[in-house]
Coordinates of N, CA and C and ligand atoms in Angstrom, one line a residue:
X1 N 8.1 20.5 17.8 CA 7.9 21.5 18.9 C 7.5 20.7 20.2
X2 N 8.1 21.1 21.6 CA 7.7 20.2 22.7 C 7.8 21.6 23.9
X3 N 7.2 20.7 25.0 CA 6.8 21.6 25.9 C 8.5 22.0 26.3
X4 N 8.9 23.6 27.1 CA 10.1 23.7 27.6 C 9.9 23.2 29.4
X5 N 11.2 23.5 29.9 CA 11.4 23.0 31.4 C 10.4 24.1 31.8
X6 N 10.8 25.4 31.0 CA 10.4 26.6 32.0 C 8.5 26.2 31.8
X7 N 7.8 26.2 33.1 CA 6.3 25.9 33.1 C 5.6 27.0 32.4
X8 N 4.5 27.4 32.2 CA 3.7 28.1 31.9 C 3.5 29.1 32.9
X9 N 2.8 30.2 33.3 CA 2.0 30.8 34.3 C 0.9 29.9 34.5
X10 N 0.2 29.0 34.1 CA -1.2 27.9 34.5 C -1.0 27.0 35.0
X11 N -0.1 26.9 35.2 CA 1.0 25.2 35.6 C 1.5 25.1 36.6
X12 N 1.4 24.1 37.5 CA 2.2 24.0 38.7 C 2.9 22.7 39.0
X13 N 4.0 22.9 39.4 CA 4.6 21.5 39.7 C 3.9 20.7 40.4
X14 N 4.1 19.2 40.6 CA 3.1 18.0 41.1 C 3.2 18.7 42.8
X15 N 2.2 18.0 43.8 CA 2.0 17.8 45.1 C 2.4 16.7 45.5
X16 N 3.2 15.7 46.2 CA 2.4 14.6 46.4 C 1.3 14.5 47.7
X17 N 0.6 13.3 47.3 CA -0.1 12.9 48.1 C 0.1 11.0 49.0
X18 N -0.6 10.9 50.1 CA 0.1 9.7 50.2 C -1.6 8.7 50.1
X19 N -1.1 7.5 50.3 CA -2.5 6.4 50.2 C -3.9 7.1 50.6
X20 N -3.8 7.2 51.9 CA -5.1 8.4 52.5 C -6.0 9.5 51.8
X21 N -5.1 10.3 51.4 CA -4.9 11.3 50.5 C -5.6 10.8 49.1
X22 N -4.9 10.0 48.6 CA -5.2 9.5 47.2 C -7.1 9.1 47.7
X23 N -7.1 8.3 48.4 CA -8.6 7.6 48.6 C -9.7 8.7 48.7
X24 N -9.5 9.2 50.0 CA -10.1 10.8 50.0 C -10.7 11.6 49.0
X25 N -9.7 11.6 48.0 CA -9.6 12.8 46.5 C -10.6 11.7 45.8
X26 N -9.9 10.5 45.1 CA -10.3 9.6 44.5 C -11.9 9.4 44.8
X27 N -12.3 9.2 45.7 CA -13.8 8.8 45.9 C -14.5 10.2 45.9
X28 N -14.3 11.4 46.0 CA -14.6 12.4 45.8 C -14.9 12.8 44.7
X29 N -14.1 12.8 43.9 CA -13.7 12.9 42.5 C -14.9 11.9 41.7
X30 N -14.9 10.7 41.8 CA -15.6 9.4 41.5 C -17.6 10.1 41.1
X31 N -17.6 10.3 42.8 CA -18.6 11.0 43.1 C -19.2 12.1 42.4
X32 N -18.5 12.9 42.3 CA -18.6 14.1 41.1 C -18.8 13.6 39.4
X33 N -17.8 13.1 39.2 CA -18.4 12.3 38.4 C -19.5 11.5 37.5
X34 N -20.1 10.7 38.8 CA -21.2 10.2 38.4 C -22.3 11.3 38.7
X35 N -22.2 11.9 39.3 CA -23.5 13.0 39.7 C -23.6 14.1 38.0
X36 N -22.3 14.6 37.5 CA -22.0 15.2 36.4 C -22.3 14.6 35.2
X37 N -22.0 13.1 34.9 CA -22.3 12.9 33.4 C -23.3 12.2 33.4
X38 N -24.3 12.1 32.6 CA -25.6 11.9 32.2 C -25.5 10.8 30.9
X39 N -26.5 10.1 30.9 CA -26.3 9.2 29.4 C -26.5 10.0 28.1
X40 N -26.6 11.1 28.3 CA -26.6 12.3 27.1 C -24.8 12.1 26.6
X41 N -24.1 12.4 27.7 CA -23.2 12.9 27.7 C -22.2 12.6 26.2
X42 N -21.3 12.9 25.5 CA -20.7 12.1 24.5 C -19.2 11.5 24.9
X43 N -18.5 11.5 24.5 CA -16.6 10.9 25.3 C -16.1 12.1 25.1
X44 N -16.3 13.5 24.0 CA -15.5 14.1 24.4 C -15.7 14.7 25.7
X45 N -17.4 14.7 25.7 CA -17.8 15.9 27.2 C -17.2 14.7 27.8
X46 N -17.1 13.5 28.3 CA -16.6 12.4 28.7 C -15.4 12.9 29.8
X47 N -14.5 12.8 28.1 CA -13.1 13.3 28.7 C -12.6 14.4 29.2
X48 N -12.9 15.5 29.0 CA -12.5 16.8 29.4 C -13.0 16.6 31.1
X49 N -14.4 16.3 30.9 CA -14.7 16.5 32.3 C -13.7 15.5 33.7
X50 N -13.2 14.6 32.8 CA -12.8 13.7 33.6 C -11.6 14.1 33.8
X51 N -10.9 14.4 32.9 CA -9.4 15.8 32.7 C -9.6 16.8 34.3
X52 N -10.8 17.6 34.3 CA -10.8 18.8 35.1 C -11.1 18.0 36.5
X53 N -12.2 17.5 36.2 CA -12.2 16.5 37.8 C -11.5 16.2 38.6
X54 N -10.5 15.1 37.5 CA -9.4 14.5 38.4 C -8.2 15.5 38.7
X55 N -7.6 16.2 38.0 CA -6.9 17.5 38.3 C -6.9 18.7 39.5
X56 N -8.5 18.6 39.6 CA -9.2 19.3 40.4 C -8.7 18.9 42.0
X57 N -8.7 17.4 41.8 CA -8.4 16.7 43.4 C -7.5 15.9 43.5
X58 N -6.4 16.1 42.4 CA -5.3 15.5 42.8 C -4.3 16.1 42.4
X59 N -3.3 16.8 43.0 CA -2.4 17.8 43.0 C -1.1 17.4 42.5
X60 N -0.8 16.2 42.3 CA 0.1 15.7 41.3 C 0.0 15.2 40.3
X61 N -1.0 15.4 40.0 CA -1.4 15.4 38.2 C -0.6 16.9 37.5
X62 N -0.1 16.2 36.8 CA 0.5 17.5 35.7 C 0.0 17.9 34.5
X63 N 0.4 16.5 34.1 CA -0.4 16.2 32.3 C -1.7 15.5 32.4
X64 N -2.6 15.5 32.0 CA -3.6 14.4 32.0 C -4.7 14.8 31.1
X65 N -4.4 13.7 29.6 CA -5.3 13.6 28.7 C -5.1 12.1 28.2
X66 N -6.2 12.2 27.0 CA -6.5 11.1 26.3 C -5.8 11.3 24.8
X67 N -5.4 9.7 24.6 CA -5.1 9.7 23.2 C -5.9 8.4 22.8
X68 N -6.5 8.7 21.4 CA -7.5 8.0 21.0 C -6.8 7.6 19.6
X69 N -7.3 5.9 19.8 CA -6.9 5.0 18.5 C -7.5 5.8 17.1
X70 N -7.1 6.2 16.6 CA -7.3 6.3 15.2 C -6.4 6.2 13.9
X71 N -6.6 5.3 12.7 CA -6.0 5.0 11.9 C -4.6 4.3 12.1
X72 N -5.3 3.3 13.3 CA -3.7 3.1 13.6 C -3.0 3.2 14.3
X73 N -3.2 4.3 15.1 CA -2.1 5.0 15.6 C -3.1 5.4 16.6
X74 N -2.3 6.3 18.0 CA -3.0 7.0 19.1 C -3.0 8.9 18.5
X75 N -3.8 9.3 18.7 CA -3.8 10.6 18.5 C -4.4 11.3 19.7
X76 N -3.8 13.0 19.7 CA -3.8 13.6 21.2 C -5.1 13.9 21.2
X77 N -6.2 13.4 22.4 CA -7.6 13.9 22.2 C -7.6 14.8 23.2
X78 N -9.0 15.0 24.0 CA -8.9 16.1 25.0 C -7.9 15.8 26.5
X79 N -7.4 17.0 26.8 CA -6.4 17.0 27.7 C -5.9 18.4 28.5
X80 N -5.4 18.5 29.7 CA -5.0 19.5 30.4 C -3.5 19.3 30.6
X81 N -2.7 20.5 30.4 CA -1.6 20.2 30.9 C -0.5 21.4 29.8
X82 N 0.8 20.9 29.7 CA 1.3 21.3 28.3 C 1.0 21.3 27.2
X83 N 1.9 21.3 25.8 CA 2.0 21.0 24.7 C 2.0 19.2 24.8
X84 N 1.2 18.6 24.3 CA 0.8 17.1 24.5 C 1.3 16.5 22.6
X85 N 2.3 15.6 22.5 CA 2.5 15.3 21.4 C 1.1 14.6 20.4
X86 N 1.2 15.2 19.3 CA -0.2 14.9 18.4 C -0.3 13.3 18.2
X87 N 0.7 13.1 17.6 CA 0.4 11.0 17.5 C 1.4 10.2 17.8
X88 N 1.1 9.3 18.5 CA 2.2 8.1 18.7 C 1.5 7.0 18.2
X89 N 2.9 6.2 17.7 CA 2.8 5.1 17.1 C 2.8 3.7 18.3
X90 N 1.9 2.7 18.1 CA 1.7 1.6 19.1 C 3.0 1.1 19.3
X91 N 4.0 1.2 18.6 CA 5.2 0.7 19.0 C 6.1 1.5 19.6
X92 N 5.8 2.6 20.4 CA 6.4 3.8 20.8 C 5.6 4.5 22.1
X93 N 6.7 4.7 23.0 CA 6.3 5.2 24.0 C 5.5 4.2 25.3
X94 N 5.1 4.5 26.3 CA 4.1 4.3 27.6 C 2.8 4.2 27.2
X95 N 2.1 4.8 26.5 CA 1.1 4.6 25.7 C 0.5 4.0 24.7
X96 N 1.7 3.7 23.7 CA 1.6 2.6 22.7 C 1.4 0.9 23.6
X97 N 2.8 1.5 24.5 CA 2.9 -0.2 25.7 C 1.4 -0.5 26.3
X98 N 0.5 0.5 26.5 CA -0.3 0.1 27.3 C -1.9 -0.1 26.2
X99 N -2.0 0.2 24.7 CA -2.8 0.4 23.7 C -2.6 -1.0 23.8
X100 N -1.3 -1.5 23.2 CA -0.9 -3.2 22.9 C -1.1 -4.1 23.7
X101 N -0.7 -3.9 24.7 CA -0.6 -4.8 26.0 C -1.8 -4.6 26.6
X102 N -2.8 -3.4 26.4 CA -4.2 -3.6 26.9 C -4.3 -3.6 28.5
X103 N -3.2 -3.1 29.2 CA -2.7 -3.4 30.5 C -2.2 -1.8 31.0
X104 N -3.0 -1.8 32.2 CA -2.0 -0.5 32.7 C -1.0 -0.5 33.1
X105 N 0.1 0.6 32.6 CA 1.2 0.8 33.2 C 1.8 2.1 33.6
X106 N 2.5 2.0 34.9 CA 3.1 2.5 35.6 C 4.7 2.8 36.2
X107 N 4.8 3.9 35.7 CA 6.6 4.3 35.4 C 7.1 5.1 36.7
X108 N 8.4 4.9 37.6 CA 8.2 5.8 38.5 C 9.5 6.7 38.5
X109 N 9.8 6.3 37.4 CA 11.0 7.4 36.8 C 11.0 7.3 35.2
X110 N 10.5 8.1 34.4 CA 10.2 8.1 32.9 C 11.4 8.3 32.4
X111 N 13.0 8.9 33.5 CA 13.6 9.2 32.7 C 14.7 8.2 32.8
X112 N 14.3 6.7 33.0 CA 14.9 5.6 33.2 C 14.9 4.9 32.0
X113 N 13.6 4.9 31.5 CA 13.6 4.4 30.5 C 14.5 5.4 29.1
X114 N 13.8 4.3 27.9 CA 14.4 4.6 26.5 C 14.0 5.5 25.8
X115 N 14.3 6.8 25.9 CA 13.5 8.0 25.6 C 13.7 7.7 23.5
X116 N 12.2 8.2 23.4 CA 12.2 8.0 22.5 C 11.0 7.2 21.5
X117 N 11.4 6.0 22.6 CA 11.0 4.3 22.2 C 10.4 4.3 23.7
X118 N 10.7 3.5 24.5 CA 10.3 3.2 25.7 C 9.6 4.3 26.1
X119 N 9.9 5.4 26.3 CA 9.1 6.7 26.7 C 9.2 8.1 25.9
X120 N 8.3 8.4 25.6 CA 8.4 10.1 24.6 C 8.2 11.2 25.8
X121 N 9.0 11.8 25.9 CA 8.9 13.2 26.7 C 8.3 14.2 26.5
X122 N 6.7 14.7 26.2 CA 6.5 15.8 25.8 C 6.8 16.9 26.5
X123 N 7.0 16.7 27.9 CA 7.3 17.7 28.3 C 8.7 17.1 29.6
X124 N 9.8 18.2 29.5 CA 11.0 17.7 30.2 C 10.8 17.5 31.7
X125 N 9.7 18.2 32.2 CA 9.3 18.4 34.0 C 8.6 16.8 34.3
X126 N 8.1 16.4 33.2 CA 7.3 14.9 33.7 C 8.0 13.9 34.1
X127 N 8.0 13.6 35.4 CA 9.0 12.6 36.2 C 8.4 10.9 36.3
X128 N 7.5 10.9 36.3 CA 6.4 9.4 36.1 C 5.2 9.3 35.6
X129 N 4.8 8.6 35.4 CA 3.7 8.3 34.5 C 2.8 6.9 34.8
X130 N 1.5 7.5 34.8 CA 0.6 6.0 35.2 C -0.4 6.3 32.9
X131 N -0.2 5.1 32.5 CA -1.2 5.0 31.0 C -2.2 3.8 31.3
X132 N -3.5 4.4 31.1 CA -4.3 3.3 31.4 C -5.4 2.9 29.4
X133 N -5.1 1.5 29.5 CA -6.4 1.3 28.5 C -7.7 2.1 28.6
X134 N -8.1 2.6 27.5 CA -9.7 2.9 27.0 C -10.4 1.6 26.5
X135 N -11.6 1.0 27.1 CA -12.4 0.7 26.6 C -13.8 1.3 26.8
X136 N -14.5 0.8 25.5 CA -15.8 0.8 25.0 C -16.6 0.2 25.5
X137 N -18.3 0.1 25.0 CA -19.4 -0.5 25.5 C -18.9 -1.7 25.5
X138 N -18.6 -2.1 23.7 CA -18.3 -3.2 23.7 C -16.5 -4.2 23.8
X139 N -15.9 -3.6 24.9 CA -14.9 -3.8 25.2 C -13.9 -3.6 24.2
X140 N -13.8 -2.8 23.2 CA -12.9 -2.5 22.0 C -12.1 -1.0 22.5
X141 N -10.9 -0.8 22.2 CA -10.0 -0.2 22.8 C -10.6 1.1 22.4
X142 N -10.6 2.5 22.9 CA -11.2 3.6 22.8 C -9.8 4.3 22.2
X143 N -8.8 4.0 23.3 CA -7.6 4.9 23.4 C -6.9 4.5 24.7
X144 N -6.1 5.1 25.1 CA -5.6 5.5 26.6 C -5.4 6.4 27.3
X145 N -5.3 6.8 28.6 CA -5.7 7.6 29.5 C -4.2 7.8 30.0
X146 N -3.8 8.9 30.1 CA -2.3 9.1 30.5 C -2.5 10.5 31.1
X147 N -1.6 10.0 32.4 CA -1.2 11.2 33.4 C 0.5 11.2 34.1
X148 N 0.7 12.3 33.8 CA 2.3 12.7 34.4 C 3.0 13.3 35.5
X149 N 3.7 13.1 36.3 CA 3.6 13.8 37.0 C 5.5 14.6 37.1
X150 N 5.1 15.6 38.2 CA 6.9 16.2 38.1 C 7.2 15.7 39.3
X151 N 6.9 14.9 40.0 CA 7.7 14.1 40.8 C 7.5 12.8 40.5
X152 N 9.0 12.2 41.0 CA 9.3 10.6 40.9 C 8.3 9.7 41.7
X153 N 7.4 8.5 41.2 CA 7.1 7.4 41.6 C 5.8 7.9 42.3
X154 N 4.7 8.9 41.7 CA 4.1 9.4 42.0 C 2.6 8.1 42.2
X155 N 2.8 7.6 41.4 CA 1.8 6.9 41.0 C 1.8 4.9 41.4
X156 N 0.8 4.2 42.2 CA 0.7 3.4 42.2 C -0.5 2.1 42.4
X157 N -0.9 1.3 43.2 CA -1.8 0.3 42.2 C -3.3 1.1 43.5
X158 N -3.0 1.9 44.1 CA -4.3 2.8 44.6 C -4.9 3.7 43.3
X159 N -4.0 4.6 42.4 CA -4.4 5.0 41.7 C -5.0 4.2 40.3
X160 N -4.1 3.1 40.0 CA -4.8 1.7 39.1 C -6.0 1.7 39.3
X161 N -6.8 0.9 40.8 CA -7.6 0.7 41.1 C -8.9 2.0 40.7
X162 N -8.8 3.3 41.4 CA -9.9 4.2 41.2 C -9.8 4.5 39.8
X163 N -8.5 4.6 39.1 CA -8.7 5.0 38.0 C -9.8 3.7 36.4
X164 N -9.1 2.5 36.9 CA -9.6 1.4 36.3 C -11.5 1.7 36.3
X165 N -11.3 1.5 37.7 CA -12.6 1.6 37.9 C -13.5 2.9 37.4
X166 N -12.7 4.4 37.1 CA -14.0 5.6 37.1 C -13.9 5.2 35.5
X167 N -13.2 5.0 34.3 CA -12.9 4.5 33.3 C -13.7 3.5 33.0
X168 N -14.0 2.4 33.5 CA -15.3 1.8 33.3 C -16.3 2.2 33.5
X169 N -16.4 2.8 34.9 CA -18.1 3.0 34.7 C -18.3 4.1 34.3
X170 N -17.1 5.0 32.8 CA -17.4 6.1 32.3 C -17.9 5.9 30.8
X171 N -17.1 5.0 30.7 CA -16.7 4.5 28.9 C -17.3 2.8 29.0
X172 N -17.4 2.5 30.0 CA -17.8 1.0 29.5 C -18.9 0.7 29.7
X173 N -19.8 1.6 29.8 CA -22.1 1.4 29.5 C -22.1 1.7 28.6
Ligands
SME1 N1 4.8 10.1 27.8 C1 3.9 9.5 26.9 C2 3.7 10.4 25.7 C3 2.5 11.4 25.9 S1 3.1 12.8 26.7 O1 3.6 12.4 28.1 C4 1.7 13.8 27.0 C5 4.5 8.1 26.3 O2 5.7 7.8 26.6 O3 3.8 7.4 25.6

């Protein structure tokens, strides 16, 4: 079962935004952030919050959740968006590429690639994709961070940068 073309009623197709825009949201967002989570906090309050955050101030976010290493394999953890596929395998997909390779990467047409293998489509409206590594206190892979968007080439090394960075200083103390 996968997400259809036709969106939901809670859903809206991406915005873009341009460099300015991105920084603006981004440091905003950032801000919010650290003011919101507490050393209480645990990864899943972690992630959702960081889900609604970033969503919150960047209008070309479509999909955006976490999939978390377990047994193996990545599994769908907390996330906003569509129907999000339950597990992928490290050798499959934008997400496995970026689990292995430990490296963020950034697609500016998902439907360029090897659907399937090179990219899984959970949902047919997702036009690019930025997947970023999860690490830990102790720099061990958590999962990865993946966001989609419905327009082409949405994503680039401004969003690397703030995202790299709110990811560390969320998951890596
Ligand atoms: N597109 C991802 C799969 C996750 S869905 O987009 C939520 C990939 O190719 O790994």
């Amino acid at each position: 079962m996968s997400a259809s073309e036709k969106m939901p009623y809670f859903i809206k197709p991406s915005i873009s935004f341009n460099t300015q825009q991105k920084e603006i949201a981004y440091a905003q967002a950032k801000q919010e952030l650290s003011l919101l989570l507490d050393e209480d906090a645990n990864n899943v309050t972690k992630m959702a919050s960081i889900n609604c955050i970033l969503k919150t101030h960047l209008p070309y976010y479509y999909w955006v959740g976490f999939y978390l290493m377990h047994n193996g394999r990545l599994e769908v953890g907390p996330y906003q968006g569509t129907l999000g596929c339950l597990y992928i395998d490290l050798d499959k997909g934008v997400c496995g590429k970026a689990a292995t390779t430990k490296e963020t990467q950034i697609v500016a047409d998902c439907h360029a690639l090897s659907q399937g293998s090179e990219h899984i489509a959970c949902d047919p409206n997702s036009l690019s994709e930025i997947v970023l590594p999860v690490f830990g206190a102790n720099e061990e892979l958590l999962g990865v961070f993946d966001i989609d968007s419905t327009l082409r080439d949405s994503f680039d090394d401004v969003d690397k940068k703030w995202l790299e960075e709110i990811l560390a200083d969320t998951f890596g103390v």
